[in-house]
Amino acid sequence: MAQVSIRKVVKAYEGNVQAVKGIDLEIADEEFVVLVGPSGCGKSTTLRMIAGLEEITSGDIAIGGEVVNDVPPRDRDIAMVFQNYALYPHMSVFDNMAFGLKLRKFPKEEIKKRVDDAAKMLDIAMLLDRKPKALSGGQRQRVAMGRAIVRNPKVFLFDEPLSNLDAKLRVQMRTEIKKVHQLVPTTTVYVTHDQIEAMTLADRVVVMNHGIIEQVGAPQELYHNPATRFVAGFIGSPAMNFLTVKLVSDNGLYVELADGTRLAVNPARIDRYKPHAGKTMTLGLRPEHLTETHTNEKPGTAYLDATVDVTEPMGMETMVHFFIKGEPVCARVDPLTVAIPGQILRLAADMSNMHLIDNDTNKVV
Amino acid sequence: MSATIARPGSLHRQRQWTLWGSYTALSFFVVVFLVPPFYMLMTSLKSSAEISAEAGNPWYPHSPTLANYMTLLGSDSFMRYFFNSVWVTAVVVVVSMVISILSAFALSRMGFKGAQVLSTGVFLTYLIPPSLLFIPLFQIVGWLGLINSTWVLVLLFPTLAVPFATWIMIGYFSSIPKELDEAALIDGASYMQILVQIFIPVALPGIIAATIFAFTISWGAFLYPLAYLYSADQVTLTVGIVRDLIRGDVFAWGMIMAACVIGAAPPIIIYTFLMDYYVAGLTAGSTKG
């Protein structure tokens, strides 16, 4: 059993600059948790504090129920995979993977068995005699993972492990990591700034910003029910559209865009939004919820006319960019839709998937 | 458009001029630096009679002889000087390297308070010329009762070698990614294990560069052995040559030159084999991320 508990953890550097501002997080045994956020949000610092590579200014970190604040990294029973692989350049792949076991004085046969098993699982069995410099980026990352796996630790820590790989390899290795977690279910904390990586890998995603946790939840929950403007904008690609609107109560409830267009609020949400009537707020609408019109729209659809600025045909869909009173908007339409720059295109907004953000608190209401 | 067509190959021409300039300057230095050792080697192969005859072409021996070498190698005192130099240098190199590797690792990796100031301080000591120190040091050495003992060199040479060797090693260790020691820490290594099993093998070119430096300081030193040692059984090679082969105004040129060739052989052999490592070590940090 290796649950990880982070309780009121603060990391402050000299000059009282706080990188992590008192976060709380409970990670269950065998859970795959991804910490995601922009540069400087404190995600890597949090991971390094779990690893014991950074001291904690205040608060507690417990692994398997035991507080490890003052336990050195080697006694925490963790393994870490680094962004730049951190392979020992003078050692063969075998020795790299066996290093930790040798230091822990495992018998030779046991070391060989564990290394061979991990190498087979990661498809690097034929590379065991090579030095790291003779490997490709993807192979090096596999070795780094192998070095972690052979130790059979309580917790795996990944610090942006795919950032140094090219796009194609990144997708491939992402699947490999997921597969490894299925084969060796171990509590895993994974740091990335790539929200797609976070969504595809995680059991739960932790979105961090400016040293605090904005929201914790399953990938789908974060996507469909973001708690804050930051999460709404960070999760999803292309990013959610944000439009300044006025909530108008006039024979029904409407959001009034800056150009005067009124979009009717889905009746199911009227009670939820009504207390904010009259306020200037931000409407959040994902590009896929702003599409070409259909003959039989589902209930809760509203329409607006867009003067097309730029189109981006992606093959299976086309992104249409336009402005509403200076605010950029992106719609995701069928590739067969005729969208010509400069011409007007009628779009359907799926208001049952809208988000309304309070401009004072930046929270989704 | 026309401007680019009017000057085809200007880059090529510029490169050629640069190369010509480089080769001219380098050839000048090669001549200036290699003529003395060449003359030394040629003179060492001449008999005393031929040297003093001042007849014929002085740039090569007319009747080459190894007599000077044979006399030196058969001389007990010369062999004693040679081995004094060998043992002093061996101990100095080992002591200097142990101190500088340990201190460079601590200064570059242990992250303690004042590490930066301390590393600057270590380097600053290197900037004080040894010739300024030998008089005050004489007092200290006398107080320690080490005058006329080769141990004085074992004590003093590391003080000259360690600062620069440490500085080279700090540069090299700093070029090793931080994640490497973090990975080793997590793998279960102690700081000493990280140093011995990761840093020393990875930083071998830097260590070799620093070793060569420490070797050169000790092997080629003249001032300190001259100042602190006087009896035949303690003197090192550099001072021994002057002591035995120059008697008043009589210079045994043939043997002096042969002794210099023998004395220069170890550094030449070491430099020849380790030159690539030496250059790699000195330039580390400037190109590695």
XYZ file of C-alpha atoms in Angstrom:
654
model
C 0.000 0.000 0.000
C 1.523 3.282 -0.997
C -0.823 6.179 -0.879
C 0.823 9.607 -0.987
C -0.496 12.371 1.235
C 0.430 15.992 0.791
C -0.809 18.136 3.655
C -0.531 21.935 3.752
C 2.793 21.765 1.953
C 4.598 25.056 1.401
C 7.847 25.605 -0.464
C 9.398 29.035 -0.031
C 12.722 30.132 -1.454
C 15.000 32.907 -0.246
C 13.262 36.260 -0.165
C 10.025 34.500 0.838
C 9.120 33.652 -2.759
C 6.557 30.877 -2.460
C 6.693 28.280 -5.236
C 4.063 26.097 -3.567
C 1.523 27.782 -1.331
C 0.118 25.237 1.088
C -1.383 22.494 -1.072
C -3.370 19.446 0.033
C -3.588 16.288 -2.065
C -4.386 12.654 -1.338
C -3.158 10.132 -3.910
C -4.570 6.625 -3.575
C -2.589 3.404 -3.836
C -1.936 2.434 -7.484
C -3.485 5.676 -8.704
C -2.010 7.531 -11.687
C -2.091 11.237 -10.881
C -0.864 13.898 -13.289
C 0.188 17.336 -12.077
C -0.327 19.771 -14.913
C 0.061 23.499 -15.259
C 2.095 26.205 -16.969
C 5.812 26.850 -16.278
C 6.428 28.057 -12.748
C 3.125 26.759 -11.352
C 4.897 24.634 -8.729
C 4.213 21.187 -10.204
C 7.852 20.133 -10.541
C 8.681 21.543 -7.112
C 5.855 19.463 -5.646
C 7.194 16.333 -7.357
C 10.724 17.056 -6.166
C 9.449 17.476 -2.622
C 7.791 14.055 -2.846
C 11.120 12.672 -4.123
C 13.043 14.338 -1.315
C 15.165 16.398 -3.696
C 13.723 19.641 -2.292
C 13.187 20.371 1.360
C 9.675 21.212 2.532
C 9.321 24.643 4.129
C 6.225 23.604 6.067
C 3.536 20.929 5.979
C 3.852 17.157 5.703
C 4.370 14.595 2.967
C 3.574 10.987 3.802
C 4.251 7.925 1.671
C 2.440 4.749 2.694
C 1.243 6.448 5.865
C 4.746 7.394 7.030
C 5.729 11.078 7.118
C 8.881 11.396 5.027
C 9.734 15.088 5.505
C 13.195 14.276 6.870
C 13.750 10.957 5.101
C 16.519 11.093 2.434
C 15.476 10.197 -1.154
C 17.131 6.775 -1.092
C 15.066 5.676 1.898
C 11.717 6.797 0.500
C 11.395 3.780 -1.796
C 10.564 5.860 -4.834
C 11.874 5.876 -8.388
C 12.025 8.873 -10.664
C 12.209 9.357 -14.418
C 13.723 12.668 -15.492
C 13.065 14.831 -18.523
C 16.657 14.522 -19.761
C 16.759 10.783 -18.897
C 19.714 11.226 -16.459
C 21.328 7.973 -17.575
C 24.854 7.327 -16.328
C 26.819 7.904 -19.559
C 29.758 5.623 -18.715
C 27.585 2.600 -17.884
C 25.898 0.132 -20.218
C 22.110 -0.069 -20.321
C 22.272 -3.146 -18.079
C 24.466 -1.369 -15.520
C 22.252 1.707 -15.614
C 19.237 -0.397 -14.769
C 21.114 -2.505 -12.225
C 22.798 0.420 -10.428
C 20.126 0.922 -7.773
C 19.840 -2.802 -7.101
C 23.623 -3.196 -6.797
C 23.754 -0.358 -4.274
C 21.045 -2.130 -2.308
C 23.156 -5.294 -2.434
C 20.661 -7.499 -4.260
C 22.012 -10.940 -5.259
C 23.414 -11.070 -8.795
C 20.843 -13.560 -10.097
C 17.994 -11.430 -8.780
C 19.444 -8.306 -10.424
C 19.795 -10.104 -13.753
C 16.270 -11.460 -13.578
C 14.730 -8.102 -12.749
C 16.700 -6.264 -15.441
C 15.870 -8.905 -18.046
C 12.169 -8.832 -17.156
C 11.999 -5.033 -17.316
C 14.013 -4.969 -20.546
C 11.616 -7.438 -22.124
C 8.605 -5.438 -20.987
C 10.088 -2.240 -22.460
C 11.394 -3.924 -25.601
C 15.024 -2.986 -24.944
C 16.396 -6.499 -24.294
C 18.696 -6.234 -27.323
C 20.192 -2.945 -26.105
C 21.480 -4.094 -22.712
C 25.162 -3.968 -23.724
C 25.002 -0.538 -25.319
C 26.046 2.756 -23.781
C 23.417 5.540 -23.560
C 25.112 7.600 -26.279
C 24.419 4.799 -28.770
C 20.653 4.997 -28.130
C 17.917 7.149 -29.627
C 15.862 9.510 -27.458
C 12.972 7.065 -27.193
C 15.277 4.180 -26.278
C 16.969 6.293 -23.615
C 13.616 7.134 -22.094
C 12.737 3.427 -22.020
C 16.001 2.703 -20.198
C 15.198 5.475 -17.711
C 11.803 3.832 -17.145
C 13.465 0.432 -16.858
C 15.777 1.788 -14.185
C 12.692 2.836 -12.240
C 10.743 -0.393 -12.810
C 13.484 -2.821 -11.670
C 13.488 -1.240 -8.238
C 9.809 -2.143 -7.798
C 9.298 1.014 -5.716
C 6.272 2.203 -3.782
C 5.881 5.291 -5.959
C 6.895 6.220 -9.509
C 7.663 9.855 -10.144
C 7.835 11.211 -13.687
C 9.178 14.719 -14.305
C 8.097 15.755 -17.825
C 9.529 12.522 -19.249
C 8.344 13.063 -22.812
C 9.250 16.715 -23.299
C 12.545 15.935 -25.060
C 10.966 13.622 -27.636
C 9.533 14.519 -31.019
C 5.750 14.658 -31.420
C 5.315 11.195 -32.941
C 7.509 9.456 -30.393
C 5.786 11.321 -27.599
C 2.437 9.814 -28.543
C 3.991 6.349 -28.786
C 5.778 6.623 -25.427
C 2.614 7.951 -23.814
C 0.906 4.693 -24.701
C 3.920 2.745 -23.422
C 3.768 4.508 -20.062
C 0.091 3.748 -19.761
C 0.760 0.117 -20.657
C 3.523 -0.142 -18.061
C 1.183 1.235 -15.416
C -1.398 -1.385 -16.357
C 1.213 -4.163 -16.127
C 2.856 -2.846 -12.956
C 0.121 -0.975 -11.101
C 2.108 1.363 -8.883
C 1.175 4.725 -7.393
C 2.387 7.240 -9.964
C 2.828 10.995 -9.878
C 3.477 12.438 -13.307
C 4.343 16.052 -14.064
C 3.726 17.630 -17.440
C 2.809 20.971 -18.948
C 1.039 19.181 -21.814
C -2.659 18.963 -21.040
C -3.219 16.258 -23.671
C -0.652 14.066 -21.911
C -2.454 14.779 -18.644
C -5.876 13.916 -20.058
C -4.772 10.701 -21.766
C -2.698 9.247 -18.926
C -4.326 10.255 -15.689
C -6.825 8.606 -13.399
C -7.008 12.054 -11.850
C -5.563 15.327 -13.065
C -4.326 18.012 -10.683
C -4.307 21.435 -12.337
C -1.857 23.814 -10.665
C -1.327 27.527 -11.159
C 0.794 30.034 -9.219
C 1.637 27.481 -6.519
C -1.915 26.438 -5.712
C -4.156 23.604 -6.864
C -6.915 25.006 -9.064
C -8.851 21.763 -9.407
C -8.478 18.019 -8.951
C -10.609 15.587 -10.897
C -10.952 12.904 -13.521
C -9.957 14.110 -17.012
C -13.557 14.158 -18.307
C -14.770 15.996 -15.228
C -12.137 18.726 -15.648
C -13.014 19.010 -19.305
C -16.741 19.247 -18.893
C -16.997 20.871 -15.471
C -14.024 23.169 -14.947
C -14.138 24.976 -11.628
C -12.230 28.095 -12.610
C -11.524 30.216 -15.641
C -7.900 29.007 -15.551
C -8.855 25.307 -15.715
C -11.459 26.017 -18.391
C -8.830 27.740 -20.534
C -5.969 25.349 -19.805
C -7.700 22.034 -20.438
C -8.745 21.403 -24.028
C -7.120 22.102 -27.362
C -7.894 24.395 -29.087
C -8.602 26.370 -25.936
C -12.059 27.361 -24.788
C -13.405 30.660 -26.182
C -13.942 33.398 -23.619
C -16.406 36.153 -24.483
C -17.456 39.137 -22.404
C -21.237 38.946 -22.036
C -24.028 40.526 -20.078
C -26.526 38.204 -18.405
C -29.928 39.610 -19.341
C -33.223 38.587 -17.774
C -35.874 39.578 -20.296
C -38.697 37.161 -20.851
C -36.230 34.335 -20.309
C -32.509 34.402 -19.565
C -29.983 35.409 -22.212
C -26.290 36.066 -22.565
C -25.819 39.202 -24.608
C -22.598 39.293 -26.626
C -20.624 42.519 -27.090
C -22.150 42.938 -30.569
C -25.685 42.748 -29.152
C -26.405 39.167 -30.236
C -28.514 37.400 -27.623
C -28.062 33.677 -26.990
C -30.762 32.009 -24.932
C -29.580 30.175 -21.825
C -30.534 26.509 -21.686
C -33.762 26.320 -19.561
C -32.135 23.648 -17.363
C -29.575 26.220 -16.195
C -31.828 29.215 -15.628
C -32.135 28.651 -11.873
C -28.368 28.303 -11.556
C -27.580 31.538 -13.400
C -30.529 33.712 -12.427
C -28.924 35.214 -9.266
C -26.258 36.734 -11.557
C -28.732 38.446 -13.900
C -27.678 41.940 -14.848
C -23.968 41.266 -14.275
C -21.189 41.433 -16.842
C -19.653 37.958 -16.958
C -17.521 35.769 -19.185
C -19.071 33.129 -21.410
C -16.921 30.046 -21.927
C -17.708 27.915 -24.969
C -15.446 25.238 -26.405
C -14.794 25.332 -30.177
C -16.581 21.997 -30.651
C -19.692 23.541 -29.133
C -19.701 26.221 -31.799
C -20.370 24.447 -35.088
C -22.072 24.719 -38.459
C -25.870 24.712 -38.321
C -27.907 21.544 -38.836
C -31.509 21.100 -39.948
C -32.631 19.484 -36.729
C -30.674 21.090 -33.871
C -30.945 19.718 -30.375
C -32.719 21.864 -27.809
C -30.662 24.614 -26.234
C -28.983 25.648 -29.471
C -28.531 29.352 -30.177
C -27.321 30.985 -33.386
C -24.854 33.703 -34.257
C -23.417 35.118 -37.457
C -19.644 35.226 -37.774
C -17.537 37.118 -40.296
C -14.861 34.536 -41.066
C -11.286 35.784 -40.532
C -9.113 32.684 -41.051
C -9.857 29.009 -41.674
C -7.597 26.103 -40.717
C -8.550 22.859 -42.496
C -7.261 19.974 -40.340
C -8.642 17.112 -42.434
C -11.326 15.653 -40.193
C -12.481 19.132 -39.157
C -11.905 22.788 -39.964
C -11.175 25.525 -37.453
C -12.871 28.811 -38.242
C -11.484 31.905 -36.543
C -13.416 35.152 -36.250
C -13.841 38.110 -33.903
C -16.749 39.404 -31.875
C -16.023 43.066 -31.066
C -12.291 42.413 -30.943
C -12.491 39.178 -28.940
C -11.066 36.186 -30.853
C -13.337 33.172 -31.269
C -12.672 29.731 -32.721
C -15.356 27.386 -34.055
C -14.873 23.760 -35.063
C -16.914 22.955 -38.171
C -17.348 20.085 -40.575
C -14.659 20.132 -43.312
C -17.368 20.284 -45.987
C -18.785 23.517 -44.552
C -18.169 26.449 -46.862
C -16.272 29.024 -44.827
C -14.679 31.786 -46.864
C -12.649 34.534 -45.195
C -14.567 37.818 -45.220
C -17.956 36.139 -45.677
C -20.616 35.581 -43.067
C -21.093 32.084 -41.670
C -24.047 31.163 -39.477
C -22.943 29.105 -36.485
C -24.821 27.054 -33.906
C -23.811 27.458 -30.251
C -24.564 24.435 -28.045
C -25.681 26.365 -24.963
C -26.170 23.209 -22.908
C -22.366 23.041 -22.768
C -21.753 26.701 -21.974
C -19.857 27.894 -18.907
C -20.479 31.167 -17.146
C -17.572 32.695 -15.251
C -17.857 35.314 -12.529
C -15.400 38.080 -13.472
C -14.760 38.991 -9.825
C -13.824 35.509 -8.576
C -12.810 33.901 -11.883
C -14.868 30.895 -10.764
C -17.320 29.035 -12.983
C -20.821 29.545 -11.596
C 21.294 41.371 -56.367
C 24.201 42.611 -58.467
C 26.278 43.151 -55.336
C 25.999 39.501 -54.392
C 26.966 38.379 -57.886
C 29.938 40.773 -58.068
C 31.687 39.139 -55.111
C 31.459 35.402 -55.604
C 33.624 33.391 -53.241
C 34.518 36.335 -51.012
C 33.823 34.185 -48.001
C 36.133 31.539 -49.389
C 38.870 34.137 -49.959
C 38.404 35.523 -46.464
C 38.768 32.046 -45.036
C 41.942 31.502 -47.030
C 43.489 34.692 -45.687
C 42.547 33.705 -42.153
C 44.147 30.302 -42.664
C 47.313 31.876 -44.062
C 47.486 34.205 -41.065
C 46.963 31.325 -38.641
C 49.581 29.125 -40.277
C 52.151 31.940 -40.329
C 51.635 32.744 -36.659
C 51.620 29.071 -35.657
C 54.748 28.319 -37.710
C 56.540 31.171 -35.926
C 55.601 29.736 -32.538
C 56.556 26.206 -33.553
C 60.013 27.402 -34.610
C 60.541 29.526 -31.482
C 59.450 26.750 -29.141
C 60.966 23.730 -30.871
C 64.424 25.058 -31.763
C 65.730 25.030 -28.160
C 64.692 21.400 -27.452
C 66.030 20.374 -30.860
C 69.373 22.059 -30.112
C 69.298 20.412 -26.666
C 68.850 16.968 -28.203
C 71.580 17.539 -30.804
C 74.065 18.840 -28.227
C 73.372 15.921 -25.923
C 74.581 13.605 -28.678
C 77.916 15.427 -29.112
C 81.170 14.760 -27.290
C 82.696 17.523 -25.145
C 85.483 17.876 -27.714
C 83.020 18.475 -30.537
C 81.048 21.009 -28.491
C 84.130 23.005 -27.580
C 85.656 22.777 -31.089
C 83.189 25.365 -32.439
C 83.850 24.044 -35.956
C 81.436 22.881 -38.625
C 77.632 22.988 -38.542
C 76.434 23.160 -34.917
C 72.873 21.915 -35.727
C 73.712 18.217 -35.848
C 76.355 15.991 -34.261
C 79.216 15.068 -36.640
C 80.123 11.956 -34.662
C 77.031 11.136 -32.568
C 77.646 9.512 -29.214
C 75.540 8.305 -26.272
C 78.464 8.803 -23.909
C 76.745 11.663 -22.050
C 73.677 9.512 -21.411
C 75.746 6.529 -20.330
C 77.727 8.638 -17.868
C 74.565 10.097 -16.360
C 72.710 6.810 -16.128
C 75.765 5.262 -14.475
C 75.980 8.090 -11.924
C 74.514 7.298 -8.506
C 73.838 10.922 -7.688
C 72.004 11.601 -10.968
C 69.784 8.548 -10.498
C 69.108 9.654 -6.927
C 67.991 13.114 -8.150
C 65.779 11.491 -10.757
C 64.071 9.202 -8.281
C 63.689 12.041 -5.761
C 61.772 13.909 -8.450
C 59.714 10.809 -9.250
C 58.620 10.112 -5.702
C 57.964 13.761 -4.823
C 55.882 14.175 -7.991
C 53.975 10.931 -7.460
C 53.014 11.879 -3.913
C 52.225 15.488 -4.892
C 49.979 14.363 -7.751
C 48.087 11.876 -5.587
C 47.677 14.281 -2.646
C 46.705 17.224 -4.897
C 44.181 15.201 -6.865
C 42.528 13.690 -3.809
C 42.170 17.146 -2.238
C 41.010 18.880 -5.419
C 38.507 16.214 -6.461
C 36.949 16.158 -2.999
C 36.868 19.942 -2.694
C 35.593 20.484 -6.252
C 32.781 17.986 -5.646
C 31.853 19.644 -2.369
C 32.010 23.146 -3.850
C 30.078 22.345 -7.004
C 27.521 19.852 -5.693
C 26.971 19.857 -1.950
C 25.272 23.282 -2.126
C 26.369 24.558 1.284
C 26.335 28.205 2.328
C 29.357 30.180 1.139
C 30.343 27.604 -1.493
C 30.490 30.293 -4.157
C 32.708 32.611 -2.102
C 34.929 29.697 -1.141
C 35.426 28.585 -4.738
C 36.384 32.121 -5.755
C 38.744 32.220 -2.774
C 40.391 28.956 -3.804
C 41.019 30.319 -7.268
C 42.354 33.642 -5.961
C 45.139 31.831 -4.091
C 46.350 30.592 -7.466
C 46.921 34.174 -8.565
C 49.636 34.786 -5.935
C 53.048 34.138 -7.571
C 54.955 31.318 -5.795
C 58.141 33.378 -5.991
C 56.592 35.896 -3.594
C 55.915 33.223 -1.041
C 59.156 31.345 -0.733
C 60.778 33.707 1.811
C 57.860 33.721 4.304
C 57.425 30.010 3.649
C 61.100 29.479 4.509
C 60.323 30.610 8.031
C 57.361 28.235 8.339
C 59.287 25.333 6.820
C 62.207 26.013 9.188
C 59.796 26.125 12.101
C 58.423 22.739 11.042
C 61.992 21.382 10.816
C 61.597 20.398 7.168
C 64.525 22.302 5.644
C 66.554 19.967 3.427
C 63.881 17.288 3.327
C 61.942 16.305 0.214
C 58.860 16.305 2.462
C 58.917 20.081 2.237
C 58.037 19.751 -1.457
C 55.325 17.218 -0.682
C 53.882 19.790 1.691
C 54.273 22.888 -0.514
C 53.577 21.753 -4.090
C 49.959 20.775 -3.400
C 49.351 24.340 -2.208
C 50.301 25.441 -5.726
C 48.575 22.619 -7.600
C 45.323 22.293 -5.648
C 43.745 25.708 -6.426
C 44.036 25.421 -10.202
C 43.255 21.692 -10.249
C 40.179 22.376 -8.094
C 39.148 25.143 -10.445
C 39.421 22.831 -13.471
C 37.451 20.155 -11.627
C 34.728 22.589 -10.500
C 34.250 23.571 -14.152
C 34.062 19.952 -15.204
C 31.778 18.802 -12.419
C 29.459 21.745 -13.073
C 29.024 20.551 -16.662
C 27.578 17.238 -15.389
C 23.765 17.556 -15.316
C 22.293 17.912 -11.834
C 19.775 15.175 -12.618
C 22.593 12.625 -12.730
C 23.368 12.977 -9.026
C 19.670 13.259 -8.224
C 19.021 9.994 -10.072
C 21.887 8.390 -8.161
C 20.587 9.770 -4.837
C 17.196 8.215 -5.554
C 18.866 4.986 -6.694
C 20.326 4.822 -3.198
C 23.861 6.183 -3.568
C 25.631 8.179 -0.857
C 27.524 11.341 -1.826
C 30.803 9.411 -1.693
C 29.345 6.691 -3.954
C 28.086 9.361 -6.355
C 31.579 10.859 -6.490
C 33.409 7.565 -6.963
C 30.945 5.705 -9.171
C 29.464 8.519 -11.256
C 31.474 11.739 -11.151
C 35.025 10.402 -11.364
C 34.358 8.149 -14.396
C 32.299 10.825 -16.144
C 34.822 13.587 -15.378
C 37.893 11.545 -16.320
C 39.108 14.009 -19.002
C 38.977 16.821 -16.431
C 40.758 14.699 -13.846
C 43.499 13.862 -16.355
C 43.894 17.548 -17.227
C 44.202 18.447 -13.555
C 46.628 15.543 -12.967
C 48.879 16.714 -15.786
C 48.834 20.185 -14.305
C 49.809 18.930 -10.834
C 52.506 16.758 -12.407
C 53.972 19.719 -14.300
C 54.019 21.941 -11.207
C 55.986 19.376 -9.253
C 58.241 17.914 -11.943
C 59.424 21.184 -13.423
C 59.786 23.174 -10.190
C 63.159 24.805 -9.637
C 62.790 27.660 -7.140
C 61.453 25.798 -4.100
C 63.836 22.803 -4.348
C 66.729 25.258 -4.789
C 65.649 27.289 -1.776
C 64.826 24.474 0.633
C 67.047 21.519 -0.310
C 70.850 21.346 -0.370
C 72.235 17.862 0.346
C 72.820 15.397 -2.489
C 70.413 12.795 -1.116
C 67.449 15.207 -1.030
C 67.871 17.339 -4.152
C 65.508 16.836 -7.096
C 66.453 16.579 -10.765
C 66.087 20.233 -11.792
C 68.407 21.458 -9.023
C 70.662 18.397 -9.246
C 71.587 19.186 -12.856
C 72.774 22.663 -11.902
C 74.444 21.425 -8.757
C 76.531 18.647 -10.323
C 77.075 19.654 -13.924
C 78.023 23.291 -13.488
C 81.217 23.684 -11.529
C 82.086 27.343 -11.133
C 82.399 28.587 -14.679
C 82.833 25.114 -16.157
C 79.703 23.886 -17.922
C 79.492 20.213 -18.909
C 77.215 21.121 -21.800
C 76.879 17.666 -23.293
C 75.794 16.153 -20.002
C 73.622 19.132 -19.061
C 71.723 18.703 -22.304
C 71.481 14.919 -21.931
C 70.164 15.398 -18.369
C 67.612 17.893 -19.682
C 66.451 15.398 -22.329
C 66.079 12.678 -19.689
C 64.258 15.146 -17.427
C 61.935 16.277 -20.226
C 61.085 12.736 -21.341
C 58.409 11.885 -18.724
C 56.263 15.008 -19.354
C 56.636 14.623 -23.134
C 55.537 10.977 -22.976
C 52.609 11.794 -20.679
C 51.474 14.809 -22.736
C 51.696 12.856 -25.992
C 49.397 10.110 -24.782
C 46.970 12.265 -22.849
C 46.862 15.441 -24.972
C 43.333 14.825 -26.234
C 42.038 14.374 -22.695
C 43.981 17.435 -21.554
C 42.401 19.694 -24.164
C 38.933 18.203 -23.580
C 39.347 18.762 -19.847
C 40.443 22.384 -20.134
C 37.633 23.323 -22.489
C 34.863 21.504 -20.614
C 32.017 23.699 -19.507
C 32.524 26.073 -22.419
C 30.677 23.840 -24.835
C 28.709 21.404 -22.726
C 25.220 22.397 -21.719
